[in-house]
CSV table of C-alpha atoms and ligand atoms in Angstrom, one decimal:
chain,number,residue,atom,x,y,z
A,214,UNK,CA,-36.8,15.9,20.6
A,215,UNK,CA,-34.6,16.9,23.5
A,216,UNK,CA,-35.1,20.4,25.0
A,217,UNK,CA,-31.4,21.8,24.5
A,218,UNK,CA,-31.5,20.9,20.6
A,219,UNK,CA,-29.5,23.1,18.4
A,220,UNK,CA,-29.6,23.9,14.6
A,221,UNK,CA,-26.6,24.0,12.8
A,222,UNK,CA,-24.0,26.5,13.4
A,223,UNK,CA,-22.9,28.1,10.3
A,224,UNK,CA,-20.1,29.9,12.0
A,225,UNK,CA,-18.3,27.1,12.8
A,226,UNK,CA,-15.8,24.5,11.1
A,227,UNK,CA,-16.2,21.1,10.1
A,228,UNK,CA,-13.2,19.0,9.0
A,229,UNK,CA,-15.3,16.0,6.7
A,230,UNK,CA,-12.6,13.4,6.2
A,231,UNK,CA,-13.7,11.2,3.0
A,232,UNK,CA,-15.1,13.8,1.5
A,233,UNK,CA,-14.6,12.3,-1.6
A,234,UNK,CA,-16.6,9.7,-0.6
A,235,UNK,CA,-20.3,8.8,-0.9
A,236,UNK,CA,-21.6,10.0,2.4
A,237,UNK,CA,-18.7,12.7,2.7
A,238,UNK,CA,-19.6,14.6,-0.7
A,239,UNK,CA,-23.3,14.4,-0.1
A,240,UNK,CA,-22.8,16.2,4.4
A,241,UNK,CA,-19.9,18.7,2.7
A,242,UNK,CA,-22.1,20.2,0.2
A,243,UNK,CA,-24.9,20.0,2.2
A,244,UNK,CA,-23.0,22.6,4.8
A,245,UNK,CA,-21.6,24.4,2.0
A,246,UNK,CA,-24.8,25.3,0.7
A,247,UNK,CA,-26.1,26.7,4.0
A,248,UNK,CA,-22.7,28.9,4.0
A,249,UNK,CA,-20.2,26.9,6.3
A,250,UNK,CA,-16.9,26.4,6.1
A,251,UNK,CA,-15.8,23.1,5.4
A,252,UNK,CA,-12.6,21.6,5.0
A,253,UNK,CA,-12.8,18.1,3.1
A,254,UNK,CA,-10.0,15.4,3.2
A,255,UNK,CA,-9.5,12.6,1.6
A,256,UNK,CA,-7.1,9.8,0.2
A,257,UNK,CA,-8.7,9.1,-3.1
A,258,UNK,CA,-7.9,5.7,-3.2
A,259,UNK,CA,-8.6,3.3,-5.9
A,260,UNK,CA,-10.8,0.9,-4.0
A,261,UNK,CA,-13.7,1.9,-6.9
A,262,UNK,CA,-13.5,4.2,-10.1
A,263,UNK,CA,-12.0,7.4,-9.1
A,264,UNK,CA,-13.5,9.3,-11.4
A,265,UNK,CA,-16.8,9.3,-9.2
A,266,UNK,CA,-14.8,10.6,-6.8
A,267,UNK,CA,-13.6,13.0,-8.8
A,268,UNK,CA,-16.9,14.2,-10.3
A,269,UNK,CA,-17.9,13.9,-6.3
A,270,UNK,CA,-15.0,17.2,-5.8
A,271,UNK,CA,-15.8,18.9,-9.0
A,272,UNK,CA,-19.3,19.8,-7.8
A,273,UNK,CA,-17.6,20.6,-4.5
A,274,UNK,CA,-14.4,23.1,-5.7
A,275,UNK,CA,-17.2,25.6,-6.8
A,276,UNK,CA,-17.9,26.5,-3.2
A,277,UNK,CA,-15.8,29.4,-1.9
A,278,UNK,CA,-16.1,28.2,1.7
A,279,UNK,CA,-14.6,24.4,0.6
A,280,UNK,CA,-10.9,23.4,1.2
A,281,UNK,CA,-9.8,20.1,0.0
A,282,UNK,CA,-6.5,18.3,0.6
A,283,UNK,CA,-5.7,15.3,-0.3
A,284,UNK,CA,-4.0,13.3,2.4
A,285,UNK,CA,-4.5,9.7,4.1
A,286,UNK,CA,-6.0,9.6,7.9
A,287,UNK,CA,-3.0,7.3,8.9
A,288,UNK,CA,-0.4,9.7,7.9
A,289,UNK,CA,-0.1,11.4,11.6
A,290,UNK,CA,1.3,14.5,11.0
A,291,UNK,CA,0.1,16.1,8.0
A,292,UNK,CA,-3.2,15.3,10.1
A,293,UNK,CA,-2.3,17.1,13.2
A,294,UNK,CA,-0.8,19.9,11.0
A,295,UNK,CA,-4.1,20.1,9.3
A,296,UNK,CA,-5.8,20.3,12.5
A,297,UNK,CA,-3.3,22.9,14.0
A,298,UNK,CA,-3.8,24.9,11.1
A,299,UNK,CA,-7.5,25.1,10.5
A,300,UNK,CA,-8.6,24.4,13.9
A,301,UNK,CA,-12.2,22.7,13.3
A,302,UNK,CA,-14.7,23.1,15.5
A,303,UNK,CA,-16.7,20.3,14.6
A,304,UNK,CA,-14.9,17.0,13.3
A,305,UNK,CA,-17.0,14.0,10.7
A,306,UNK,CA,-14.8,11.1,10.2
A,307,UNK,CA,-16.2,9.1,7.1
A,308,UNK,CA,-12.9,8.1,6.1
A,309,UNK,CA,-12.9,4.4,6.3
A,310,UNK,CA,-11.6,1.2,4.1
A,311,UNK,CA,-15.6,0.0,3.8
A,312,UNK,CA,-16.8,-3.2,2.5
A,313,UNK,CA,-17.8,-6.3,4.5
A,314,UNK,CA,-16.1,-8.7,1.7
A,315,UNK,CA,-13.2,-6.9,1.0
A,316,UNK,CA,-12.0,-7.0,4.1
A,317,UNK,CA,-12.0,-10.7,4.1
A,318,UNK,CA,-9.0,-10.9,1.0
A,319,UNK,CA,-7.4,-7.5,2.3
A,320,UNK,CA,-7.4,-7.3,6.2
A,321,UNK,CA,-4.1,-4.6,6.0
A,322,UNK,CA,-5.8,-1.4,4.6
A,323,UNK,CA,-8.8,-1.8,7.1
A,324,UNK,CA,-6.5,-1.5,10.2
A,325,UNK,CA,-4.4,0.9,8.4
A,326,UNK,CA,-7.5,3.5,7.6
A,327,UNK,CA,-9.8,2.0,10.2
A,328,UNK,CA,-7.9,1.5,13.3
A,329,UNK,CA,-4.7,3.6,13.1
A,330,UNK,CA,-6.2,6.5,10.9
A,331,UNK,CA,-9.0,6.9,13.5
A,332,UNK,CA,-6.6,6.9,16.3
A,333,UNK,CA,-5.0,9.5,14.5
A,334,UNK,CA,-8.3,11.4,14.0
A,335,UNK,CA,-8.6,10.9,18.1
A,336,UNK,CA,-5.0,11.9,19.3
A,337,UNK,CA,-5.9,15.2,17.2
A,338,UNK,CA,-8.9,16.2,18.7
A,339,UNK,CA,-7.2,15.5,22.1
A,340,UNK,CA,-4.4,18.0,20.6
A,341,UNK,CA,-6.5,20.7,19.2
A,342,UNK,CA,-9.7,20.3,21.5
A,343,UNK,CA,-13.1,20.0,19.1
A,344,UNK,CA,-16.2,21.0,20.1
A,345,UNK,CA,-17.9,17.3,18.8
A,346,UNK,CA,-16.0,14.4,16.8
A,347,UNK,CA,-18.9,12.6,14.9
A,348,UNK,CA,-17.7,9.3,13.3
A,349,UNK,CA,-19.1,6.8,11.0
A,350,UNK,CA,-19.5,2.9,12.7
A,351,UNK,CA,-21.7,0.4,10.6
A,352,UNK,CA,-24.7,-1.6,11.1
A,353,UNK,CA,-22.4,-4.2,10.8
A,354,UNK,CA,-21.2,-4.3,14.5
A,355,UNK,CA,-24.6,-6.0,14.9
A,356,UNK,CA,-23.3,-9.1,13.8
A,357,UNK,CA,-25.8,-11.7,13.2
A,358,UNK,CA,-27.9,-11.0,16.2
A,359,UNK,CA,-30.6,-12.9,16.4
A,360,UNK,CA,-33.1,-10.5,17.8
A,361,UNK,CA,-34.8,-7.2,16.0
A,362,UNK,CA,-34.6,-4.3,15.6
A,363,UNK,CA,-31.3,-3.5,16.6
A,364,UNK,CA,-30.9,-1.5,19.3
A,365,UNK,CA,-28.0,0.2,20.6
A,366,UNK,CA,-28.3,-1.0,23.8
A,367,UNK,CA,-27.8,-4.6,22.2
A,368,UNK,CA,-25.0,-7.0,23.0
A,369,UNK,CA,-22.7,-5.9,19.7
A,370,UNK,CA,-19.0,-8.1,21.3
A,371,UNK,CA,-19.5,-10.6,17.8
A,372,UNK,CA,-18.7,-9.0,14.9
A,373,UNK,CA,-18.8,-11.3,12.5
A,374,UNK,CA,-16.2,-9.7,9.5
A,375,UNK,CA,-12.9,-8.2,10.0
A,376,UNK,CA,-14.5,-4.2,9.5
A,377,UNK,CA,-17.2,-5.0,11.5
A,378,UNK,CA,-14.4,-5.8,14.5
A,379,UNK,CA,-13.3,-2.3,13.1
A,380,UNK,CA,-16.1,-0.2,13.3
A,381,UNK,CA,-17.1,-1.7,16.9
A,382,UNK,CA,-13.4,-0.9,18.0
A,383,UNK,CA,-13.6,2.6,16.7
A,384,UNK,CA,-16.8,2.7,19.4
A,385,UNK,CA,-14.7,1.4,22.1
A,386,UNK,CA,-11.6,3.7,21.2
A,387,UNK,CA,-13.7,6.9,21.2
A,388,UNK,CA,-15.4,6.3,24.4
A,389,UNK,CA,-11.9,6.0,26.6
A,390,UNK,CA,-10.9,9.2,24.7
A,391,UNK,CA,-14.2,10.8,25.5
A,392,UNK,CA,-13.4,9.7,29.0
A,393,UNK,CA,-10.0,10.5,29.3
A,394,UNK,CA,-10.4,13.8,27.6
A,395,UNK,CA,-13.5,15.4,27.7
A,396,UNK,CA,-13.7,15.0,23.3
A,397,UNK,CA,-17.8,14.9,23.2
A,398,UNK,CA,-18.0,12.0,20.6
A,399,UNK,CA,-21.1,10.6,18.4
A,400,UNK,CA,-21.1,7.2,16.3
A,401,UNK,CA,-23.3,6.3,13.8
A,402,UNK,CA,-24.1,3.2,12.6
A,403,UNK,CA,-25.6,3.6,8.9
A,404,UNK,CA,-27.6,1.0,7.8
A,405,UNK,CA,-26.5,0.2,4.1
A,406,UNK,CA,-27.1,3.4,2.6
A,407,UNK,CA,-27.8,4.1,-1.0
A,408,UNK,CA,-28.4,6.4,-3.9
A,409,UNK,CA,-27.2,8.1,-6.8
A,410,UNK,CA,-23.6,8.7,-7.2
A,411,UNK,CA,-22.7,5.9,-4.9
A,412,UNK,CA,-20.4,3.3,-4.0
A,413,UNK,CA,-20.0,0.9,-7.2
A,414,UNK,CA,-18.9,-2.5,-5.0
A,415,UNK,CA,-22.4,-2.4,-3.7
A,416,UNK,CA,-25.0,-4.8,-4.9
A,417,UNK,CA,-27.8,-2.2,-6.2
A,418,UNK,CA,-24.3,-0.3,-8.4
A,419,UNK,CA,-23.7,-3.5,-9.1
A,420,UNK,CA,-26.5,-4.7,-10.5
A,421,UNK,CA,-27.2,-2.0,-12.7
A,422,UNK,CA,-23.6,-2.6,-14.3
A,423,UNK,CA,-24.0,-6.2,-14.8
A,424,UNK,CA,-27.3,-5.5,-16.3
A,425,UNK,CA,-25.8,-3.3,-19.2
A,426,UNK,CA,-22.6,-5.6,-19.7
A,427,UNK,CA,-25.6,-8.2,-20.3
A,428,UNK,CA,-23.9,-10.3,-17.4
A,429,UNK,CA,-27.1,-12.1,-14.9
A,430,UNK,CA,-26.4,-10.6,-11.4
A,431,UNK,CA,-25.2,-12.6,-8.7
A,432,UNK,CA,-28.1,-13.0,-5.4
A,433,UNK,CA,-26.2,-14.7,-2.2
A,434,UNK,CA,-29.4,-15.5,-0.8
A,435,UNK,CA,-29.1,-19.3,-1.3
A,436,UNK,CA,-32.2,-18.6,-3.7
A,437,UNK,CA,-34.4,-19.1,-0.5
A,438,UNK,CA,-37.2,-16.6,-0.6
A,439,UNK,CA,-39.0,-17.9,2.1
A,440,UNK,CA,-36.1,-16.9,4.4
A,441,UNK,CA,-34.6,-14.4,2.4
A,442,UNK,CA,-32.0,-11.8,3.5
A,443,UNK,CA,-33.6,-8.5,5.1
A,444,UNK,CA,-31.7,-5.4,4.4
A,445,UNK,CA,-32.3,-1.7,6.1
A,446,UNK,CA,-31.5,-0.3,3.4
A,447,UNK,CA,-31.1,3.9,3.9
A,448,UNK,CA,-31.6,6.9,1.1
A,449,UNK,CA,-28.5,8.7,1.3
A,450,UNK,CA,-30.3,12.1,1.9
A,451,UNK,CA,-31.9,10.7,5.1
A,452,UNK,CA,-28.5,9.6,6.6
A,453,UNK,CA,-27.2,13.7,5.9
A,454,UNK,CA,-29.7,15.2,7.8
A,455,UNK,CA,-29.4,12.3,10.8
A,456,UNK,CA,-25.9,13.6,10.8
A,457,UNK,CA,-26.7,17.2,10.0
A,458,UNK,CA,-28.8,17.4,13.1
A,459,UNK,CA,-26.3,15.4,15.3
A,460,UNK,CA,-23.7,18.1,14.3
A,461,UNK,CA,-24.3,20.7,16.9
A,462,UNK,CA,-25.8,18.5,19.7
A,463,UNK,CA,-22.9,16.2,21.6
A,464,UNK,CA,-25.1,13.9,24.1
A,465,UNK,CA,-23.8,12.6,27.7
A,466,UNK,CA,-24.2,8.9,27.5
A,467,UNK,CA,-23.1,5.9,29.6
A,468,UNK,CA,-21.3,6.8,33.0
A,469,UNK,CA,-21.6,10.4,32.4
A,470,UNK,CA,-19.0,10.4,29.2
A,471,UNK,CA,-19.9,12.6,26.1
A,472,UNK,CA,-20.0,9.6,23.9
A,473,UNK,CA,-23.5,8.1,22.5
A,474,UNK,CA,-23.8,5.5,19.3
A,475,UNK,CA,-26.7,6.5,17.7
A,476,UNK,CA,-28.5,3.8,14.6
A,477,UNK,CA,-29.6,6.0,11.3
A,478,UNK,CA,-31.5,3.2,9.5
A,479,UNK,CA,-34.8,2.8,7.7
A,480,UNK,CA,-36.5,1.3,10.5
A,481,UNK,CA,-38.2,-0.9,8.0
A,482,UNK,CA,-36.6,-3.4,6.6
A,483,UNK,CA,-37.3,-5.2,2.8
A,484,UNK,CA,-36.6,-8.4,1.5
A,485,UNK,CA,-33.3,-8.7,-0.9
A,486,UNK,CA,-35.7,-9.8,-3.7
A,487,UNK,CA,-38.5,-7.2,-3.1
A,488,UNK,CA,-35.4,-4.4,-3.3
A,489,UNK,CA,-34.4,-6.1,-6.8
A,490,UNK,CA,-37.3,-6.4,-8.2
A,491,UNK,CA,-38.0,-2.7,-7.1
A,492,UNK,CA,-34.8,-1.6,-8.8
A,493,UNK,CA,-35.5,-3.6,-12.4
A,494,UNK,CA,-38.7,-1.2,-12.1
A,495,UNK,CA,-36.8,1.7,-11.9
A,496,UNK,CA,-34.1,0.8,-14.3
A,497,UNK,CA,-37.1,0.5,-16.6
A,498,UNK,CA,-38.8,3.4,-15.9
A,499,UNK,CA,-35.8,5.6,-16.6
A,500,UNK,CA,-35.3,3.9,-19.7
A,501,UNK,CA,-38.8,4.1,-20.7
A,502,UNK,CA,-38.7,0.1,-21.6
A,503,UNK,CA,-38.8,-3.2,-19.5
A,504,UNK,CA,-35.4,-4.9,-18.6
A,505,UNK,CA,-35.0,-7.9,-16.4
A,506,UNK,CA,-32.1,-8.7,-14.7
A,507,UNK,CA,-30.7,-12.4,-15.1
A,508,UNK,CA,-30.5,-13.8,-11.9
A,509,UNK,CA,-27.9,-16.6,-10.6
A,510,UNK,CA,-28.7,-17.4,-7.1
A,511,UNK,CA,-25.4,-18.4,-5.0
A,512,UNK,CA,-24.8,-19.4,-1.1
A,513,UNK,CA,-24.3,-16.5,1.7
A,514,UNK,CA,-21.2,-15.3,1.3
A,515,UNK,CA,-18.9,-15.9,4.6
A,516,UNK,CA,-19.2,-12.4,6.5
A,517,UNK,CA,-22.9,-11.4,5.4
A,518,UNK,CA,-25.1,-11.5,7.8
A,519,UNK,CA,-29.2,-12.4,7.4
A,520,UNK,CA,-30.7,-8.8,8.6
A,521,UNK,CA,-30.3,-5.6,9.8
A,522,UNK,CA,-33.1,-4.0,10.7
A,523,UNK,CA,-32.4,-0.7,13.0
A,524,UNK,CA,-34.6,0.9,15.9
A,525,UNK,CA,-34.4,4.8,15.2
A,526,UNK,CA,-36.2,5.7,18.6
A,527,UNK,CA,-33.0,7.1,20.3
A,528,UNK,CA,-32.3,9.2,17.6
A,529,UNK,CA,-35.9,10.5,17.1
A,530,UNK,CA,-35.4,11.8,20.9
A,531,UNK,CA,-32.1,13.3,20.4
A,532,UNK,CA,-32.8,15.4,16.9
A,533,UNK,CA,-36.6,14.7,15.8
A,534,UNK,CA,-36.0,12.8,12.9
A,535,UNK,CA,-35.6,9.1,11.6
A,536,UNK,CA,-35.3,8.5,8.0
A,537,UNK,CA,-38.3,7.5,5.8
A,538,UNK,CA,-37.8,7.4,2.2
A,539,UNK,CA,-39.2,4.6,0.6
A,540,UNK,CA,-36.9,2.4,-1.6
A,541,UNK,CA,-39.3,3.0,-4.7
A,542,UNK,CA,-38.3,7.2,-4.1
A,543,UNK,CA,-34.5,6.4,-3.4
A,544,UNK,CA,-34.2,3.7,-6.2
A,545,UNK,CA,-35.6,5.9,-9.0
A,546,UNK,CA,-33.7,8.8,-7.6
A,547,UNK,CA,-30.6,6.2,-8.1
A,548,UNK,CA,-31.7,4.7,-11.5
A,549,UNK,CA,-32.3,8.4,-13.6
A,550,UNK,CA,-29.1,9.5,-11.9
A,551,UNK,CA,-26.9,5.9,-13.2
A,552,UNK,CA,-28.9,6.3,-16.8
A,553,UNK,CA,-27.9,10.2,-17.0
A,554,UNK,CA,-23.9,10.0,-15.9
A,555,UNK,CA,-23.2,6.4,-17.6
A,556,UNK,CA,-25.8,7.4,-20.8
A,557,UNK,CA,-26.8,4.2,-21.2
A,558,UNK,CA,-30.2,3.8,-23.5
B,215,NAD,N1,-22.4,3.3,2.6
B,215,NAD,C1,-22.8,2.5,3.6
B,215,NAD,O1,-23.8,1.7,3.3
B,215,NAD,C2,-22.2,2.5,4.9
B,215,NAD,C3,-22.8,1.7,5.9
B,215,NAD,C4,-22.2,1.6,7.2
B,215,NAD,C5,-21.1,2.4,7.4
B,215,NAD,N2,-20.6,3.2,6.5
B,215,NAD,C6,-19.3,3.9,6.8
B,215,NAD,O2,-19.6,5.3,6.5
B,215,NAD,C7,-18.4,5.9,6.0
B,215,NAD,C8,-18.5,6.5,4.7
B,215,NAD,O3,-18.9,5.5,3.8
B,215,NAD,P1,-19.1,5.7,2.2
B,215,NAD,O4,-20.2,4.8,1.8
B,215,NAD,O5,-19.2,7.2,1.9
B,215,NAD,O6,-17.8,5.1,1.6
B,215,NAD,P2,-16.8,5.7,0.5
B,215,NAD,O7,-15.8,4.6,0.3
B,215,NAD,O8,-17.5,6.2,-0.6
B,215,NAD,O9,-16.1,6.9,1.3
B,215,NAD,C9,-15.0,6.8,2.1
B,215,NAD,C10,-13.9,7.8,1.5
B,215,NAD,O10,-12.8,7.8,2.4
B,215,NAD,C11,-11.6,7.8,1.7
B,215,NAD,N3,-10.6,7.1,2.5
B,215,NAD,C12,-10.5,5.7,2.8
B,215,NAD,N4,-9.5,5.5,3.5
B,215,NAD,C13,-8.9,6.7,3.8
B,215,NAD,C14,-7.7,7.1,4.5
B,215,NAD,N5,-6.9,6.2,5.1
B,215,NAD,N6,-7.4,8.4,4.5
B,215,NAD,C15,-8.1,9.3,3.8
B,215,NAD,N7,-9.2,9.0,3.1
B,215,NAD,C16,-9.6,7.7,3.1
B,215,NAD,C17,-12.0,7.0,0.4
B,215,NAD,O11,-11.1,7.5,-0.7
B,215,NAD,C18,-13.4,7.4,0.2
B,215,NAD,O12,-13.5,8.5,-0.7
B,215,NAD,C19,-17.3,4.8,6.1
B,215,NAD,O13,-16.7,4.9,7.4
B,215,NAD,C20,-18.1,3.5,6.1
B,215,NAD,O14,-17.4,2.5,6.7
B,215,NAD,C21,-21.1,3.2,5.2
């Protein structure tokens, strides 16, 4: 762990866009419960159920430290007002259109959200100087490199879906402003993160629905499990204390500039059908009997790529940590939570 390391520094504030969110929800209460302040934005869209979202704030209103206003990233200035008023210390942009699939059918909202809300986010911190922007980027800039782990020192110039080309701009655009302006920067590239009170359009939410609307699940793995698809896939707790201890320690990176991209993954990637297979045992655990998904296996879907699989050594020298929970942990943490809210039996 680097020498200079700092804890976090509960006298300062952090402005959480997408707090709503999965990741947002689970860093704001996170701080809140160690006593900072936190101001948590978000648009609430309808991309999935809102009420998740909403259930997401409810256990976050409690908190006498938490502020939330709704408002979108690309709306300019409300977002400079918000900044001028409350005058974060630390910024966490997590407010993103996400999906890999989505973005193929509806390429507007992702440079709406993605592109001009996070210039937005920038152009702020320029305005009302931060002490550290840390921003969400995605596995996904890896594209479908050939060679493993990734590292962030890879060749990432091929993104292979319209938010991957996203995420690896929003790298590109924080580094000139990091340059330009002194904003210490950090992006993260999360490695499919999961767990309970998640996102519903991805697969393992997904599953679990289909399963109690007695629909089979859909695999795009061509049904080859000799070269099946490898997924990274993160516990959501593991990802909040990667960012937790990035908070507070801005790093100097390439040609001097105060802007790093750090991977938070698993470091140890499973096979898509291992991961199933460990979630049907989970499902049937909480439930106390055995159910079996019905599986229909289809092509690879244009956009998906065949693995991510991310190196976690730079971040491991920069805070000390790299995530390790084991899917069987995270996926019964995530079946007993979906049982409990949905009460299915
Ligand atoms: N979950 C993953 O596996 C994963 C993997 C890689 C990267 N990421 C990135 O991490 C971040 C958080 O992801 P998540 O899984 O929590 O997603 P999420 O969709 O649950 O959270 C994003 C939140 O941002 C809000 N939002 C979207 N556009 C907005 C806008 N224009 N203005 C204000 N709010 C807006 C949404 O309402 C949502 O509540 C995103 O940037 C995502 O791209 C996530």
């Amino acid at each position: 762990m680097r020498q200079d390391f700092k804890q976090l520094d509960k006298s300062k504030t952090y402005l959480i866009t997408g707090a709503a969110g999965f990741i947002g929800y689970y860093l704001s209460k996170k701080l809140l419960e160690q006593g900072c302040r936190v101001i948590g934005i978000d648009n609430i869209n309808d991309y999935y159920d809102v009420n998740l979202k909403y259930t997401r704030l409810k256990n976050l209103e409690h908190f006498e430290q938490f502020t939330f206003i709704k408002v979108d990233i690309s709306d300019k200035e409300t977002i400079n007002n918000i900044f001028k008023e409350y005058k974060p210390n630390i910024v966490v942009n997590l407010a993103a259109q996400a999906g890999v699939r989505y973005s193929i059918e509806n390429p507007d909202v992702y440079i709406q959200s993605n592109i001009i809300g996070f210039y937005n986010i920038l152009e702020a911190c320029r305005h009302y100087p931060v002490d550290h922007l840390v921003y969400a980027s995605s596995s996904s800039v890896y594209g479908a490199n050939k060679k493993v782990p990734f590292a962030e020192t890879d060749f990432v110039d091929n993104p292979v879906s319209l938010y991957a080309s996203t995420k690896k701009s929003n790298e590109l655009m924080a580094f000139t402003y990091s340059h330009l302006y002194k904003i210490p920067a950090t992006g993260l590239r999360f490695f499919t993160v999961y767990g309970p009170m998640g996102r519903p359009d991805m697969a393992y939410f997904g599953f679990a629905n289909n399963l109690f609307a007695g629909e089979p699940i859909k695999i795009f793995n061509n049904g080859d499990f000799e070269n099946d698809l490898y997924r990274d896939f993160t516990y959501i707790d593991d990802i909040v204390e990667g960012i937790e201890r990035l908070l507070n320690n801005p790093s100097v990176g390439e040609n001097n500039v105060a802007h790093k991209v750090f991977n938070i993954g698993n470091n140890d990637p499973e096979k898509l059908m291992v991961f199933i297979e460990t979630l049907e045992k989970c499902l049937s655990n909480s439930l106390g009997r055995e159910v079996q998904f019905e599986k229909v296996f289809e092509p690879i879907k244009p956009g998906d790529v065949p693995a991510t699989y991310a190196t976690t050594e730079m971040l491991q020298q920069a805070v000390g940590f790299k995530p390790e929970t084991s899917i069987e942990e995270g996926l019964q943490k995530f079946t007993d939570w979906y049982c409990d809210y949905y009460k299915v039996k």
